[in-house]
Coordinates of C-alpha atoms (C1' of nucleotides) in Angstrom, one line a residue:
Chain A
M251 CA 1.5 36.3 122.1
R252 CA -1.7 35.1 123.7
L253 CA -4.6 33.8 121.8
P254 CA -8.3 33.0 122.6
L255 CA -9.0 29.4 123.6
R256 CA -9.9 27.0 120.8
H257 CA -11.9 24.4 122.7
R258 CA -15.2 25.2 124.3
P259 CA -15.4 24.2 128.0
P260 CA -17.4 20.9 128.6
Q261 CA -19.7 22.7 131.1
R262 CA -20.1 19.3 132.9
D263 CA -18.0 17.5 135.4
A264 CA -15.4 15.1 134.0
P265 CA -15.9 11.5 135.2
L266 CA -13.8 10.8 138.2
R267 CA -10.9 8.5 137.2
R268 CA -8.8 7.1 140.0
C269 CA -6.3 4.2 140.4
R270 CA -5.2 2.8 143.8
H271 CA -1.9 1.7 142.2
L272 CA -1.1 5.2 141.0
E273 CA -2.1 6.6 144.4
L274 CA 0.3 4.3 146.2
L275 CA 3.1 5.1 143.8
A276 CA 2.5 8.9 144.2
E277 CA 2.6 8.6 148.0
A278 CA 5.8 6.6 147.7
A279 CA 7.4 9.1 145.4
R280 CA 7.8 11.6 148.2
G281 CA 11.6 11.9 148.8
L282 CA 12.4 10.4 145.4
P283 CA 15.5 11.9 143.7
L284 CA 14.9 12.2 140.0
G285 CA 18.4 13.1 138.9
P286 CA 19.9 9.6 138.5
A287 CA 17.1 8.3 136.3
A288 CA 17.2 11.5 134.2
E289 CA 20.9 11.0 133.8
A290 CA 20.8 7.3 133.0
L291 CA 17.8 7.1 130.7
A292 CA 18.7 7.5 127.0
A293 CA 15.1 8.5 126.3
A294 CA 15.0 11.1 129.0
R295 CA 17.0 13.9 127.5
G296 CA 16.7 17.6 127.2
R297 CA 14.1 19.9 128.9
G298 CA 11.6 17.2 129.8
R299 CA 14.1 14.8 131.2
H300 CA 13.0 14.9 134.8
G301 CA 9.4 14.4 133.8
N302 CA 10.5 11.4 131.8
A303 CA 12.4 10.1 134.8
L304 CA 9.3 10.3 136.9
Q305 CA 7.3 8.4 134.3
W306 CA 9.9 5.7 134.3
H307 CA 9.9 5.5 138.1
L308 CA 6.1 5.1 138.0
G309 CA 6.6 2.1 135.8
L310 CA 5.6 3.6 132.4
D311 CA 7.5 3.4 129.2
V312 CA 9.3 6.6 128.3
H313 CA 8.0 7.3 124.8
D314 CA 10.3 9.3 122.6
S315 CA 7.9 11.9 121.3
V316 CA 5.2 12.0 124.0
P317 CA 6.7 13.6 127.1
T318 CA 3.8 12.8 129.3
P319 CA 1.9 9.7 128.4
D320 CA -1.3 9.1 130.4
W321 CA -1.7 6.5 133.1
E322 CA -3.8 3.8 131.5
D323 CA -5.3 6.5 129.2
R324 CA -7.1 7.8 132.3
I325 CA -4.9 10.1 134.3
E326 CA -2.5 12.7 133.1
I327 CA 0.8 13.0 135.0
K328 CA 2.5 16.4 135.2
L329 CA 5.8 17.1 136.9
I330 CA 6.1 20.6 138.3
S331 CA 9.4 22.1 139.3
V332 CA 9.0 24.3 142.4
W333 CA 11.2 26.4 144.6
Q334 CA 10.8 28.5 147.7
R335 CA 10.1 32.2 147.5
A336 CA 11.7 34.6 149.9
D337 CA 8.9 34.1 152.5
G338 CA 9.1 30.3 152.3
R339 CA 6.0 29.7 150.1
L340 CA 6.5 27.5 147.1
K341 CA 6.5 28.9 143.6
C342 CA 6.5 27.4 140.1
D343 CA 6.5 28.5 136.5
R344 CA 3.5 28.3 134.2
I345 CA 2.6 24.8 133.1
K346 CA 2.2 23.6 129.6
V347 CA -1.0 21.5 129.2
C348 CA -0.9 20.3 125.6
E349 CA -0.6 21.7 122.1
A350 CA -3.4 24.0 120.9
S351 CA -4.9 21.3 118.6
V352 CA -5.6 19.0 121.6
N353 CA -8.6 19.4 123.9
P354 CA -7.2 20.7 127.2
W355 CA -10.4 20.0 129.1
R356 CA -10.0 16.3 128.4
K357 CA -6.4 16.4 129.4
L358 CA -7.1 18.1 132.7
G359 CA -10.1 15.9 133.6
N360 CA -8.0 13.8 135.9
T361 CA -4.4 14.9 136.6
L362 CA -1.7 13.9 139.0
F363 CA 0.6 16.9 139.7
V364 CA 3.9 15.8 141.2
F365 CA 6.0 18.6 142.7
A366 CA 9.8 18.4 142.6
D367 CA 12.4 20.8 144.0
R368 CA 14.2 22.6 141.3
L369 CA 17.6 22.6 142.9
S370 CA 17.8 19.1 144.4
R371 CA 15.3 17.5 141.9
V372 CA 13.7 15.6 144.8
V373 CA 10.0 14.9 144.8
L374 CA 8.3 17.0 147.6
G375 CA 4.7 15.9 147.2
H376 CA 1.8 15.5 144.9
R377 CA -1.9 16.3 144.4
F378 CA -4.6 14.7 142.3
F379 CA -6.8 17.1 140.4
H380 CA -10.4 16.4 139.2
L381 CA -12.1 18.8 136.8
A382 CA -15.4 19.0 138.6
G383 CA -17.7 21.3 140.7
Q384 CA -16.4 24.8 141.5
R385 CA -12.9 24.0 140.3
R386 CA -14.3 23.3 136.9
V387 CA -16.5 26.4 136.9
R388 CA -13.5 28.6 137.9
L389 CA -11.3 27.2 135.2
E390 CA -14.0 27.4 132.5
R391 CA -14.2 31.2 133.1
A392 CA -11.1 31.4 131.0
W393 CA -13.3 30.9 127.9
D394 CA -14.9 34.3 128.3
Q395 CA -11.9 36.2 129.4
D396 CA -9.7 38.3 127.3
P397 CA -6.4 36.5 127.0
H398 CA -4.4 39.7 127.3
F399 CA -6.3 42.2 129.5
D400 CA -7.9 39.7 131.9
R401 CA -5.7 37.1 133.6
P402 CA -7.3 33.8 132.5
P403 CA -6.1 30.7 134.4
L404 CA -5.9 28.8 131.1
M405 CA -4.5 30.4 127.9
I406 CA -3.1 29.7 124.5
E407 CA 0.3 31.1 123.9
S408 CA 2.1 31.3 120.6
R409 CA 4.9 33.4 119.4
D410 CA 5.8 35.4 116.4
G411 CA 8.1 33.8 113.9
P412 CA 8.7 33.4 110.2
D413 CA 6.2 30.5 110.0
G414 CA 4.9 30.7 113.5
M415 CA 5.5 27.9 116.0
A416 CA 3.0 25.5 117.5
P417 CA 0.8 27.4 119.9
A418 CA 0.0 25.5 123.1
Y419 CA -2.3 25.6 126.1
Y420 CA -0.8 26.8 129.4
L421 CA -2.0 27.0 133.0
A422 CA -1.0 30.2 134.9
A423 CA 1.3 29.4 137.8
W424 CA -1.0 31.1 140.3
W425 CA -3.8 28.7 139.4
L426 CA -2.1 25.9 141.3
T427 CA -2.0 27.9 144.4
Q428 CA -5.6 29.2 144.0
E429 CA -6.9 25.6 143.7
G430 CA -4.9 24.6 146.8
L431 CA -2.7 22.2 144.8
L432 CA 0.4 24.1 145.9
P433 CA 0.3 25.1 149.6
D434 CA 0.0 28.9 150.2
Q435 CA 1.8 28.8 153.5
P436 CA 5.6 28.7 154.0
V437 CA 7.0 25.2 154.0
E438 CA 10.0 23.5 155.6
L439 CA 11.0 21.6 152.5
G440 CA 12.8 22.7 149.4
Y441 CA 15.2 25.5 148.5
R442 CA 15.3 29.0 147.2
F443 CA 16.4 29.4 143.6
D444 CA 18.8 32.2 142.5
A445 CA 18.4 32.4 138.8
S446 CA 21.3 34.8 138.2
W447 CA 23.7 32.8 140.2
W448 CA 22.5 29.6 138.4
R449 CA 23.0 31.3 135.0
S450 CA 26.5 32.6 135.8
I451 CA 27.7 29.3 137.2
R452 CA 26.4 27.4 134.2
A453 CA 28.0 29.9 131.8
E454 CA 31.3 29.4 133.6
F455 CA 31.2 25.6 133.2
S456 CA 30.1 25.3 129.5
G457 CA 26.4 25.2 130.3
R458 CA 26.6 22.3 132.7
D459 CA 24.4 22.4 135.8
P460 CA 26.4 22.7 139.1
L461 CA 26.8 19.5 141.2
V462 CA 24.9 19.4 144.5
T463 CA 26.5 18.3 147.8
L464 CA 24.7 17.9 151.1
A465 CA 26.4 19.3 154.1
R466 CA 27.8 16.6 156.5
T467 CA 28.9 18.9 159.3
D468 CA 27.2 22.0 160.7
D469 CA 30.1 24.3 161.2
G470 CA 33.4 25.4 159.7
A471 CA 34.0 26.2 156.1
L472 CA 35.0 22.9 154.6
T473 CA 33.0 19.8 153.8
I474 CA 34.2 16.5 152.1
C475 CA 33.3 16.0 148.5
P476 CA 31.5 12.6 148.5
R477 CA 32.3 12.0 144.8
C478 CA 36.1 12.4 144.8
R479 CA 37.1 12.8 148.4
G480 CA 38.4 16.3 147.7
Q481 CA 37.1 19.2 149.8
L482 CA 34.5 21.8 149.2
R483 CA 34.9 25.3 150.6
T484 CA 31.7 27.0 151.5
D485 CA 29.9 29.2 154.1
L486 CA 28.2 26.6 156.2
A487 CA 26.5 29.3 158.3
E488 CA 24.8 30.5 155.1
V489 CA 24.0 26.9 154.1
F490 CA 22.0 26.4 157.3
E491 CA 20.4 29.8 157.3
K492 CA 19.3 30.1 153.7
G493 CA 19.3 26.4 152.7
W494 CA 22.2 26.4 150.3
A495 CA 25.4 28.3 149.4
P496 CA 27.8 28.3 146.5
A497 CA 31.0 26.2 147.0
I498 CA 34.5 26.1 145.7
H499 CA 36.0 22.7 145.1
T500 CA 39.6 22.7 146.3
M501 CA 42.4 20.5 144.8
P502 CA 42.5 17.7 144.1
L503 CA 39.7 17.7 141.7
G504 CA 38.5 14.3 140.7
G505 CA 36.6 13.2 137.6
M506 CA 33.4 15.1 137.0
C507 CA 34.0 17.5 139.8
A508 CA 36.5 19.5 137.8
L509 CA 34.1 20.4 135.0
R510 CA 31.2 21.6 137.1
G511 CA 30.2 24.3 139.5
H512 CA 29.3 23.4 143.0
V513 CA 26.6 24.1 145.6
V514 CA 26.2 22.8 149.1
L515 CA 22.7 22.2 150.5
D516 CA 21.2 21.8 154.0
P517 CA 20.0 18.2 154.0
R518 CA 17.3 18.9 156.6
R519 CA 15.2 20.5 153.9
L520 CA 14.8 17.2 152.0
P521 CA 11.7 15.1 152.7
K522 CA 12.2 11.7 154.3
S523 CA 11.7 8.9 151.8
S524 CA 9.5 6.0 152.6
C525 CA 11.0 3.9 149.8
A526 CA 14.7 4.8 150.0
T527 CA 17.3 4.9 152.7
D528 CA 18.9 8.2 153.6
E529 CA 22.0 7.0 151.9
E530 CA 20.1 6.3 148.7
L531 CA 18.5 9.8 148.9
F532 CA 21.9 11.4 149.5
E533 CA 23.7 9.6 146.7
G534 CA 20.7 10.3 144.3
V535 CA 20.9 14.1 145.0
E536 CA 24.7 14.1 144.8
A537 CA 24.8 12.4 141.4
R538 CA 26.8 9.4 142.5
V539 CA 24.5 6.5 141.6
P540 CA 26.3 4.3 139.0
P541 CA 23.9 2.9 136.3
D542 CA 24.1 -0.6 137.8
R543 CA 22.8 0.6 141.1
L544 CA 19.9 2.7 139.6
W545 CA 16.7 1.6 141.3
R546 CA 13.1 2.1 140.2
L547 CA 10.3 3.2 142.4
A548 CA 7.8 0.9 140.7
D549 CA 9.9 -2.1 141.7
R550 CA 9.5 -1.2 145.4
V551 CA 5.8 -0.5 145.5
P552 CA 3.7 -3.6 145.3
E553 CA 0.8 -3.5 142.8
P554 CA -2.4 -3.8 144.8
A555 CA -4.8 -6.7 143.8
D556 CA -7.6 -4.1 143.4
H557 CA -6.9 -0.9 141.5
E558 CA -10.3 0.3 142.6
H559 CA -11.5 1.6 139.2
Chain B
dG527 C1' 21.6 3.6 106.6
dC528 C1' 23.4 8.0 107.3
dT529 C1' 23.5 12.9 107.7
dA530 C1' 22.2 17.6 107.5
dG531 C1' 18.6 20.5 108.1
dT532 C1' 14.1 21.5 110.1
dA533 C1' 10.5 21.2 113.6
dT534 C1' 9.2 21.1 118.1
dC535 C1' 9.7 20.5 122.9
dT536 C1' 9.7 22.8 127.6
dC537 C1' 12.7 25.5 130.5
dG538 C1' 13.9 29.3 132.7
dC539 C1' 16.2 34.1 131.9
dG540 C1' 15.6 39.0 131.8
dT541 C1' 12.9 42.7 132.2
dA542 C1' 8.9 45.4 133.1
dC543 C1' 5.7 45.9 136.5
dA544 C1' 3.4 45.7 141.0
dC545 C1' 3.6 46.3 145.6
dT546 C1' 5.3 48.0 150.0
Chain C
dA366 C1' 13.1 53.7 146.0
dG367 C1' 13.8 49.1 146.6
dT368 C1' 12.4 44.5 146.3
dG369 C1' 10.0 40.6 144.7
dT370 C1' 7.0 38.6 141.0
dA371 C1' 4.9 37.5 136.5
dC372 C1' 5.2 37.0 131.8
dG373 C1' 7.2 37.1 127.1
dC374 C1' 10.2 35.0 124.4
dG375 C1' 14.8 33.2 123.4
dA376 C1' 17.8 29.1 124.4
dG377 C1' 19.2 24.6 124.3
dA378 C1' 18.1 20.1 123.4
dT379 C1' 16.1 16.2 120.9
dA380 C1' 13.0 14.1 117.4
dC381 C1' 11.8 13.9 112.9
dT382 C1' 12.4 13.9 107.9
dA383 C1' 14.1 14.3 103.3
dG384 C1' 17.7 13.4 100.3
dC385 C1' 21.5 10.9 99.0

DNA sequence: GCTAGTATCTCGCGTACACT
DNA sequence: AGTGTACGCGAGATACTAGC
């Protein structure tokens, strides 16, 4: 159920907050696989685990109850899961801003949006958002719009329940595209997402996500499993045409491979990483980074002497 | 300190709707 | 009629808390 906004728009531009250190980290995050950190961090569990993994990679503490702590109390960091539509343009779901008791205008004043592919969990890119000028005016129109009959870019959503649950501010998914934060043209990077296949494969394997393997050869029907040296049977023509295809793990099944569904991806749709080798990217996507080899983005990006604030 | 029950977090599925 | 998309709301997970 949608409710009217509780916080009146500021009607003035937010002060610009930037940080050279965060800009360097964000640029370096392109091509970063989030899976290993999400798997390894005790504090990064549940739905927000990849967002927590990103925070950790940027050098922040992963707080237990605050899923997205601000950067130096100045810049909000939001991880957005994206996937390709049929036509190759990127799509995302609606974004939670904050709970309805918190002022969303302050939260959105300066925000770093980081986009990660939903299937591979690899960072594809980022955009900084500053609530100012026409962007601010467009978002502030939500204040006067009917939350149900109009389509406001910012809304409060609640739900019916015995005691009611905490309502929260959400940004409409289309808002990111409208503001040019997500590109509106087809892209080369990322994968399509088939929700019904995903659901059925998870149901088959007790709710566990399928394991991802990157195709090593470009023809035939078999590819080597990099985790257990068994074989994966898939349709490689489909992998390279559509970006991915379901796979069947043939015997022998080693370790974790037995308990999970499998999918093979076309590695050419992954971005090149400036901070990691191809091998590090591959093993990150394929869930074969042991805890002692887990590396942190912040350790590879030198902190500049001047943060330029 | 431990445990069971409650609260709260996004995520993302399923379906209704919009568009071709 | 068929296909793709948006939105409502349920799911699954963890964090918190009260009581022992």
